[in-house]
Short mmCIF file of N, CA and C in Angstrom, two decimals:
data_model
loop_
_atom_site.label_atom_id
_atom_site.label_comp_id
_atom_site.label_asym_id
_atom_site.label_seq_id
_atom_site.Cartn_x
_atom_site.Cartn_y
_atom_site.Cartn_z
N LEU A 1372 37.90 -32.62 191.56
CA LEU A 1372 36.96 -33.73 191.62
C LEU A 1372 37.26 -34.72 190.51
N PHE A 1373 37.05 -35.97 190.80
CA PHE A 1373 37.32 -37.04 189.84
C PHE A 1373 36.02 -37.77 189.51
N PRO A 1374 35.96 -38.33 188.32
CA PRO A 1374 34.75 -39.10 187.95
C PRO A 1374 34.51 -40.24 188.93
N TYR A 1375 33.27 -40.68 189.01
CA TYR A 1375 32.87 -41.75 189.93
C TYR A 1375 33.70 -43.01 189.74
N THR A 1376 34.13 -43.30 188.52
CA THR A 1376 34.86 -44.54 188.25
C THR A 1376 36.36 -44.40 188.44
N THR A 1377 36.83 -43.27 188.93
CA THR A 1377 38.26 -43.06 189.09
C THR A 1377 38.79 -43.87 190.27
N LEU A 1378 39.94 -44.50 190.02
CA LEU A 1378 40.63 -45.24 191.07
C LEU A 1378 42.07 -44.75 191.15
N PHE A 1379 42.58 -44.64 192.35
CA PHE A 1379 44.00 -44.40 192.54
C PHE A 1379 44.62 -45.76 192.82
N ARG A 1380 45.52 -46.19 191.96
CA ARG A 1380 46.16 -47.50 192.13
C ARG A 1380 47.63 -47.28 192.38
N SER A 1381 48.17 -48.06 193.28
CA SER A 1381 49.57 -47.92 193.64
C SER A 1381 50.26 -49.27 193.56
N ILE A 1382 51.49 -49.28 193.06
CA ILE A 1382 52.34 -50.46 193.13
C ILE A 1382 53.68 -50.01 193.69
N GLY A 1383 54.38 -50.94 194.31
CA GLY A 1383 55.68 -50.56 194.85
C GLY A 1383 56.41 -51.75 195.44
N VAL A 1384 57.57 -51.46 196.00
CA VAL A 1384 58.38 -52.46 196.70
C VAL A 1384 58.80 -51.86 198.04
N ARG A 1385 58.81 -52.72 199.06
CA ARG A 1385 59.24 -52.26 200.38
C ARG A 1385 60.27 -53.22 200.97
N ARG A 1386 61.07 -52.67 201.85
CA ARG A 1386 62.11 -53.43 202.55
C ARG A 1386 61.48 -54.26 203.68
N PRO A 1387 62.23 -55.23 204.22
CA PRO A 1387 61.69 -56.04 205.32
C PRO A 1387 61.26 -55.22 206.54
N ASP A 1388 61.86 -54.05 206.76
CA ASP A 1388 61.47 -53.22 207.91
C ASP A 1388 60.19 -52.42 207.64
N GLY A 1389 59.62 -52.57 206.43
CA GLY A 1389 58.38 -51.90 206.08
C GLY A 1389 58.56 -50.57 205.35
N SER A 1390 59.78 -50.06 205.31
CA SER A 1390 60.00 -48.80 204.60
C SER A 1390 59.90 -49.03 203.09
N VAL A 1391 59.35 -48.05 202.41
CA VAL A 1391 59.13 -48.16 200.97
C VAL A 1391 60.41 -47.80 200.23
N LEU A 1392 60.87 -48.72 199.39
CA LEU A 1392 62.02 -48.46 198.53
C LEU A 1392 61.61 -47.56 197.37
N LYS A 1393 60.49 -47.91 196.73
CA LYS A 1393 59.97 -47.11 195.63
C LYS A 1393 58.51 -47.50 195.40
N ASP A 1394 57.69 -46.51 195.06
CA ASP A 1394 56.30 -46.79 194.69
C ASP A 1394 55.87 -45.79 193.63
N ARG A 1395 54.74 -46.08 193.06
CA ARG A 1395 54.21 -45.25 191.98
C ARG A 1395 52.69 -45.25 192.07
N LEU A 1396 52.11 -44.07 191.95
CA LEU A 1396 50.66 -43.92 191.98
C LEU A 1396 50.13 -43.71 190.57
N PHE A 1397 49.07 -44.43 190.24
CA PHE A 1397 48.43 -44.33 188.93
C PHE A 1397 47.02 -43.82 189.14
N LEU A 1398 46.60 -42.88 188.35
CA LEU A 1398 45.23 -42.39 188.35
C LEU A 1398 44.56 -42.95 187.10
N LEU A 1399 43.63 -43.88 187.30
CA LEU A 1399 43.02 -44.58 186.17
C LEU A 1399 41.51 -44.55 186.28
N SER A 1400 40.84 -44.55 185.16
CA SER A 1400 39.38 -44.61 185.12
C SER A 1400 38.94 -45.75 184.22
N GLY A 1401 37.74 -46.23 184.46
CA GLY A 1401 37.18 -47.27 183.60
C GLY A 1401 37.39 -48.66 184.14
N ARG A 1402 37.09 -49.62 183.28
CA ARG A 1402 37.10 -51.02 183.70
C ARG A 1402 38.11 -51.87 182.92
N ASP A 1403 38.90 -51.27 182.07
CA ASP A 1403 39.84 -52.04 181.26
C ASP A 1403 41.05 -52.47 182.09
N TRP A 1404 41.62 -53.62 181.72
CA TRP A 1404 42.88 -54.06 182.30
C TRP A 1404 43.97 -53.07 181.89
N THR A 1405 44.80 -52.71 182.81
CA THR A 1405 45.85 -51.74 182.57
C THR A 1405 47.18 -52.27 183.08
N ARG A 1406 48.18 -52.26 182.22
CA ARG A 1406 49.51 -52.69 182.64
C ARG A 1406 50.15 -51.57 183.43
N MET A 1407 50.66 -51.90 184.60
CA MET A 1407 51.37 -50.94 185.43
C MET A 1407 52.79 -51.46 185.62
N ALA A 1408 53.76 -50.58 185.52
CA ALA A 1408 55.16 -51.00 185.64
C ALA A 1408 55.90 -50.07 186.59
N LEU A 1409 56.90 -50.61 187.25
CA LEU A 1409 57.73 -49.85 188.18
C LEU A 1409 59.16 -50.35 188.05
N ASP A 1410 60.06 -49.50 187.62
CA ASP A 1410 61.48 -49.83 187.59
C ASP A 1410 62.11 -49.39 188.90
N PHE A 1411 62.94 -50.24 189.48
CA PHE A 1411 63.59 -49.87 190.73
C PHE A 1411 64.95 -50.56 190.81
N ASP A 1412 65.83 -49.99 191.60
CA ASP A 1412 67.16 -50.54 191.84
C ASP A 1412 67.16 -51.14 193.24
N SER A 1413 67.33 -52.45 193.35
CA SER A 1413 67.30 -53.11 194.65
C SER A 1413 68.56 -52.85 195.46
N GLY A 1414 69.60 -52.33 194.81
CA GLY A 1414 70.83 -52.01 195.54
C GLY A 1414 71.38 -53.22 196.26
N GLU A 1415 71.64 -53.07 197.53
CA GLU A 1415 72.19 -54.15 198.36
C GLU A 1415 71.12 -55.02 199.01
N GLU A 1416 69.86 -54.68 198.77
CA GLU A 1416 68.77 -55.42 199.40
C GLU A 1416 68.72 -56.86 198.90
N GLN A 1417 68.58 -57.79 199.83
CA GLN A 1417 68.49 -59.22 199.50
C GLN A 1417 67.03 -59.69 199.50
N GLU A 1418 66.14 -58.91 200.11
CA GLU A 1418 64.74 -59.30 200.24
C GLU A 1418 63.87 -58.06 200.11
N LEU A 1419 62.84 -58.13 199.29
CA LEU A 1419 61.88 -57.05 199.11
C LEU A 1419 60.48 -57.64 198.99
N THR A 1420 59.48 -56.86 199.31
CA THR A 1420 58.08 -57.25 199.15
C THR A 1420 57.44 -56.36 198.10
N VAL A 1421 56.78 -56.97 197.13
CA VAL A 1421 56.02 -56.23 196.13
C VAL A 1421 54.62 -56.00 196.69
N PHE A 1422 54.11 -54.77 196.56
CA PHE A 1422 52.76 -54.50 197.05
C PHE A 1422 51.95 -53.73 196.02
N CYS A 1423 50.65 -53.80 196.16
CA CYS A 1423 49.75 -53.01 195.33
C CYS A 1423 48.55 -52.63 196.18
N GLY A 1424 47.87 -51.58 195.78
CA GLY A 1424 46.72 -51.13 196.54
C GLY A 1424 45.82 -50.26 195.69
N VAL A 1425 44.69 -49.92 196.25
CA VAL A 1425 43.73 -49.08 195.53
C VAL A 1425 43.04 -48.16 196.53
N TRP A 1426 42.81 -46.92 196.11
CA TRP A 1426 42.02 -45.95 196.87
C TRP A 1426 40.89 -45.52 195.96
N THR A 1427 39.68 -45.56 196.48
CA THR A 1427 38.53 -45.22 195.65
C THR A 1427 37.48 -44.53 196.51
N ASP A 1428 36.54 -43.87 195.86
CA ASP A 1428 35.48 -43.16 196.56
C ASP A 1428 34.21 -44.00 196.72
N ARG A 1429 34.33 -45.29 196.48
CA ARG A 1429 33.15 -46.15 196.57
C ARG A 1429 33.59 -47.58 196.86
N ASN A 1430 32.64 -48.45 197.07
CA ASN A 1430 32.91 -49.86 197.30
C ASN A 1430 33.28 -50.48 195.96
N SER A 1431 34.49 -51.01 195.83
CA SER A 1431 34.98 -51.51 194.55
C SER A 1431 35.66 -52.86 194.70
N THR A 1432 35.77 -53.55 193.59
CA THR A 1432 36.55 -54.78 193.52
C THR A 1432 37.77 -54.50 192.67
N TYR A 1433 38.90 -54.95 193.13
CA TYR A 1433 40.18 -54.67 192.47
C TYR A 1433 40.87 -55.99 192.19
N PHE A 1434 41.11 -56.31 190.94
CA PHE A 1434 41.76 -57.55 190.55
C PHE A 1434 43.20 -57.28 190.14
N VAL A 1435 44.08 -58.15 190.56
CA VAL A 1435 45.49 -58.08 190.17
C VAL A 1435 45.84 -59.41 189.53
N ASP A 1436 46.49 -59.35 188.39
CA ASP A 1436 46.83 -60.57 187.67
C ASP A 1436 48.25 -60.44 187.13
N ASP A 1437 49.05 -61.45 187.37
CA ASP A 1437 50.38 -61.57 186.76
C ASP A 1437 51.39 -60.51 187.20
N PHE A 1438 52.06 -60.79 188.29
CA PHE A 1438 53.23 -60.01 188.66
C PHE A 1438 54.43 -60.63 187.98
N SER A 1439 55.38 -59.82 187.56
CA SER A 1439 56.65 -60.35 187.06
C SER A 1439 57.78 -59.42 187.47
N LEU A 1440 58.92 -60.01 187.76
CA LEU A 1440 60.12 -59.26 188.08
C LEU A 1440 61.15 -59.57 187.01
N ASN A 1441 61.74 -58.55 186.44
CA ASN A 1441 62.70 -58.73 185.37
C ASN A 1441 63.98 -57.96 185.72
N MET A 1442 65.12 -58.62 185.56
CA MET A 1442 66.38 -57.95 185.80
C MET A 1442 66.71 -57.03 184.64
N ILE A 1443 67.04 -55.79 184.96
CA ILE A 1443 67.44 -54.83 183.95
C ILE A 1443 68.91 -54.53 184.17
N LYS A 1444 69.69 -54.75 183.15
CA LYS A 1444 71.14 -54.53 183.29
C LYS A 1444 71.54 -53.20 182.74
#
């Protein structure tokens, strides 16, 4: 069982065909802003979609602010 304020948050990237290249699930509680990061290798992909989502046990509002993509060499 999880506390009432627990949220499962997910971020990831998917290919144009909808298949997920990589994602990550975060289990977070409370109301503070939390930085979430996901490192991935795009390989030969020329196009990807960044996604995020939330699963919760109640009616909630979920805010997302500031996506950034950074090349890692």
